[in-house]
XYZ file of C-alpha atoms in Angstrom:
250
model
C -11.832 -5.885 -19.208
C -9.638 -8.003 -17.042
C -6.117 -6.648 -16.839
C -3.162 -8.614 -18.088
C 0.317 -8.508 -16.615
C 3.580 -8.556 -18.482
C 6.871 -8.173 -16.682
C 8.998 -5.447 -18.242
C 11.973 -6.114 -15.994
C 12.951 -8.728 -13.508
C 12.275 -7.432 -10.022
C 14.701 -4.647 -9.301
C 15.357 -2.758 -6.123
C 17.096 0.446 -5.174
C 18.235 1.833 -1.863
C 16.168 4.412 -0.008
C 16.646 7.977 -1.072
C 15.001 10.635 -3.127
C 16.274 8.988 -6.313
C 13.966 6.029 -5.646
C 10.959 8.291 -6.013
C 12.223 10.522 -8.815
C 11.403 7.918 -11.437
C 10.677 9.063 -14.960
C 8.632 7.099 -17.449
C 10.978 5.486 -19.933
C 8.397 5.009 -22.658
C 6.488 7.733 -24.448
C 3.782 5.204 -25.260
C 2.983 4.189 -21.674
C 1.365 6.129 -18.872
C 3.203 5.711 -15.574
C 1.564 4.772 -12.262
C 3.259 4.636 -8.859
C 1.738 2.029 -6.543
C 2.983 1.994 -2.944
C 2.548 -1.107 -0.754
C 2.292 -0.670 3.022
C 1.448 -3.173 5.735
C 2.146 -4.926 8.992
C 5.131 -7.249 9.516
C 4.617 -10.717 8.007
C 1.433 -9.716 6.195
C 2.882 -10.878 2.858
C 3.000 -7.613 0.906
C 6.385 -8.441 -0.618
C 5.108 -11.919 -1.543
C 2.145 -10.313 -3.316
C 4.453 -8.105 -5.364
C 6.847 -10.907 -6.271
C 3.999 -13.238 -7.155
C 2.688 -10.578 -9.523
C 6.087 -9.745 -11.013
C 7.742 -13.167 -11.189
C 4.952 -15.672 -10.528
C 6.946 -17.066 -7.609
C 6.435 -17.523 -3.863
C 9.036 -17.940 -1.118
C 7.659 -19.604 2.008
C 10.566 -18.319 4.107
C 9.806 -15.012 5.813
C 12.387 -12.327 5.076
C 11.643 -8.945 6.696
C 11.589 -5.937 4.405
C 14.429 -3.749 5.661
C 14.570 -1.129 2.933
C 12.296 0.281 0.295
C 12.406 -1.636 -2.975
C 11.280 -0.691 -6.452
C 9.738 -3.168 -8.887
C 8.818 -2.243 -12.457
C 6.176 -4.011 -14.512
C 3.453 -3.293 -17.042
C -0.282 -3.799 -17.029
C -2.929 -3.815 -19.753
C -6.233 -2.172 -18.825
C -8.967 -1.592 -21.385
C -6.520 -2.175 -24.230
C -4.093 0.434 -22.922
C -0.619 -0.365 -21.619
C 0.504 1.166 -18.320
C 3.946 1.165 -16.763
C 3.805 0.511 -13.013
C 6.430 1.435 -10.471
C 5.609 -0.750 -7.472
C 7.254 0.476 -4.262
C 7.537 -1.894 -1.298
C 7.861 0.133 1.925
C 9.202 -1.445 5.158
C 6.724 -1.651 8.037
C 6.338 1.706 9.753
C 4.468 1.312 13.072
C 1.887 3.854 14.138
C 3.065 6.919 15.985
C 0.753 9.969 16.048
C 2.315 13.371 15.358
C 0.964 14.786 18.615
C 2.813 12.154 20.652
C -0.394 10.569 21.994
C 0.010 6.978 23.058
C -1.827 4.403 20.956
C -1.498 0.627 20.538
C 1.586 -0.450 18.616
C 2.329 -3.662 16.786
C 4.952 -5.982 18.220
C 7.712 -5.365 20.718
C 9.413 -1.933 20.660
C 13.008 -1.994 19.497
C 15.930 0.113 20.648
C 15.986 2.038 17.381
C 13.764 5.064 16.842
C 13.215 6.952 13.617
C 11.167 10.051 12.865
C 9.269 11.034 9.733
C 12.069 13.514 9.142
C 14.517 10.591 9.026
C 12.127 8.740 6.695
C 11.735 11.641 4.274
C 12.063 9.315 1.282
C 9.136 7.201 2.464
C 7.005 10.304 2.975
C 7.811 11.411 -0.558
C 6.758 8.021 -1.939
C 3.476 8.047 -0.025
C 2.574 11.618 -0.901
C 3.457 11.078 -4.556
C 1.745 7.723 -5.040
C -1.024 7.097 -7.530
C -2.432 4.377 -5.246
C -1.661 3.228 -1.696
C -2.221 -0.501 -1.084
C -2.588 -1.438 2.592
C -1.986 -5.163 3.164
C -2.978 -7.096 6.286
C -3.081 -10.744 7.363
C -6.712 -11.936 7.601
C -5.769 -14.331 10.421
C -4.418 -11.549 12.654
C -6.450 -8.837 14.368
C -3.174 -7.058 15.235
C -2.318 -6.939 11.555
C -5.558 -5.178 10.684
C -5.153 -2.808 13.641
C -1.704 -1.973 12.311
C -3.201 -1.006 8.945
C -5.955 0.976 10.651
C -3.448 2.980 12.695
C -1.082 3.469 9.765
C -3.889 4.801 7.576
C -4.919 7.233 10.314
C -1.329 8.357 10.690
C -1.031 9.055 6.975
C -4.332 10.934 6.843
C -3.199 13.124 9.731
C -0.305 14.290 7.562
C -2.616 15.487 4.789
C -4.389 18.813 4.820
C -7.761 19.245 3.001
C -6.949 22.944 2.556
C -3.524 22.491 1.003
C -3.322 23.691 -2.601
C -1.671 20.618 -4.062
C -2.689 17.459 -5.862
C -5.291 15.045 -4.541
C -4.790 12.360 -1.923
C -3.791 9.003 -3.466
C -6.456 6.388 -4.028
C -6.401 3.585 -1.453
C -6.897 -0.186 -1.612
C -7.041 -2.545 1.376
C -5.964 -6.116 0.632
C -6.503 -8.991 3.078
C -3.795 -11.553 2.334
C -3.501 -15.240 3.294
C -7.011 -16.210 2.208
C -5.692 -19.771 2.007
C -5.832 -19.695 5.838
C -9.341 -18.240 6.055
C -10.599 -21.245 8.045
C -8.275 -20.191 10.857
C -9.360 -16.572 10.817
C -11.363 -15.280 13.785
C -11.805 -11.809 12.340
C -15.233 -10.456 11.403
C -14.121 -10.087 7.808
C -17.560 -9.186 6.499
C -17.669 -6.316 8.984
C -14.136 -5.255 8.005
C -15.066 -5.301 4.324
C -18.167 -3.185 4.987
C -16.241 -0.705 7.140
C -13.446 -0.284 4.610
C -15.845 0.265 1.711
C -18.489 2.390 3.443
C -16.565 4.253 6.143
C -13.027 4.452 4.814
C -14.282 4.848 1.231
C -11.548 2.464 0.016
C -11.585 -0.580 -2.218
C -11.348 -3.940 -0.432
C -10.108 -7.308 -1.716
C -8.898 -10.588 -0.264
C -6.111 -12.570 -1.860
C -3.600 -15.370 -1.412
C 0.009 -14.771 -2.392
C 0.690 -18.483 -1.822
C -1.808 -19.631 -4.466
C -1.654 -16.527 -6.683
C -5.364 -15.986 -5.985
C -6.725 -12.509 -6.776
C -3.199 -11.108 -6.962
C -3.792 -9.613 -10.387
C -7.096 -8.190 -9.114
C -5.238 -5.910 -6.695
C -3.350 -4.241 -9.536
C -6.405 -4.241 -11.774
C -8.328 -2.381 -9.071
C -5.442 0.051 -8.532
C -5.370 0.971 -12.216
C -9.179 1.155 -12.356
C -9.249 3.596 -9.441
C -6.748 5.888 -11.137
C -8.514 5.824 -14.500
C -12.161 5.719 -13.422
C -12.185 6.874 -9.807
C -13.795 5.162 -6.809
C -17.143 3.458 -7.370
C -18.963 5.590 -4.828
C -21.006 8.750 -4.557
C -20.543 11.780 -2.372
C -16.823 11.304 -1.854
C -14.881 14.253 -0.500
C -11.747 15.593 -2.132
C -8.587 15.598 -0.048
C -5.380 17.359 -0.862
C -1.788 16.651 -0.047
C 0.512 18.620 2.127
C 3.651 19.638 0.275
C 6.355 17.017 0.825
C 8.356 19.363 3.051
C 5.401 19.513 5.465
C 5.758 15.798 6.183
C 8.985 16.587 8.001
C 6.937 18.403 10.636
C 4.883 15.286 11.371
C 7.452 13.871 13.768
C 6.993 10.423 15.262
C 8.998 7.440 16.375
C 9.174 4.251 14.337
C 9.567 1.223 16.564
């Protein structure tokens, strides 16, 4: 059944900190899901969230400078779910071992480590679903998502005795500009589904196209699991272990 969206609150945000990720379900009648959005700069992840929550779109680009929390509800198969949607600022790739790899954009003078971004690590490790957003007109944007996913996976240990790795969805935004895209999107879709074992969708925050489908797929993954066979189970490192995965955020 196609999911339906009802806004429980107007979009609300809180400052970074452990309190942002220590959210308790306020209704005994609703199951709570934590959906974390990650992506490259200017990919439109915040626009996707606000389009879903408020049905609005702001054409002016405003960089996400701090983590924000949005609360909404979603109906899936006649059951109501409360969703905590967490918008994480862009965190460029930086491998724990210090190896040099391509980075997105121009390095800034400020450097942060995963220890400094403990709250973000807690959100990622505790998420029900991770949604990676990229701009379908930018190869750098998809490379950013590729590197970020690898970075996150490197901080998870298949032998750790904890809960399972969050489900993952890759969303290609700005489909309204698909005529200007030079990416091999069919190849990307195949790679994400077959190699990464993640769900893949394309959407347009501008025209509210397939926005609801992203959240529908996120809820479906949690309730029904990935539509694939032979998937391997992965387990999370305890949150404190993320502090050992040091890297610099440019």
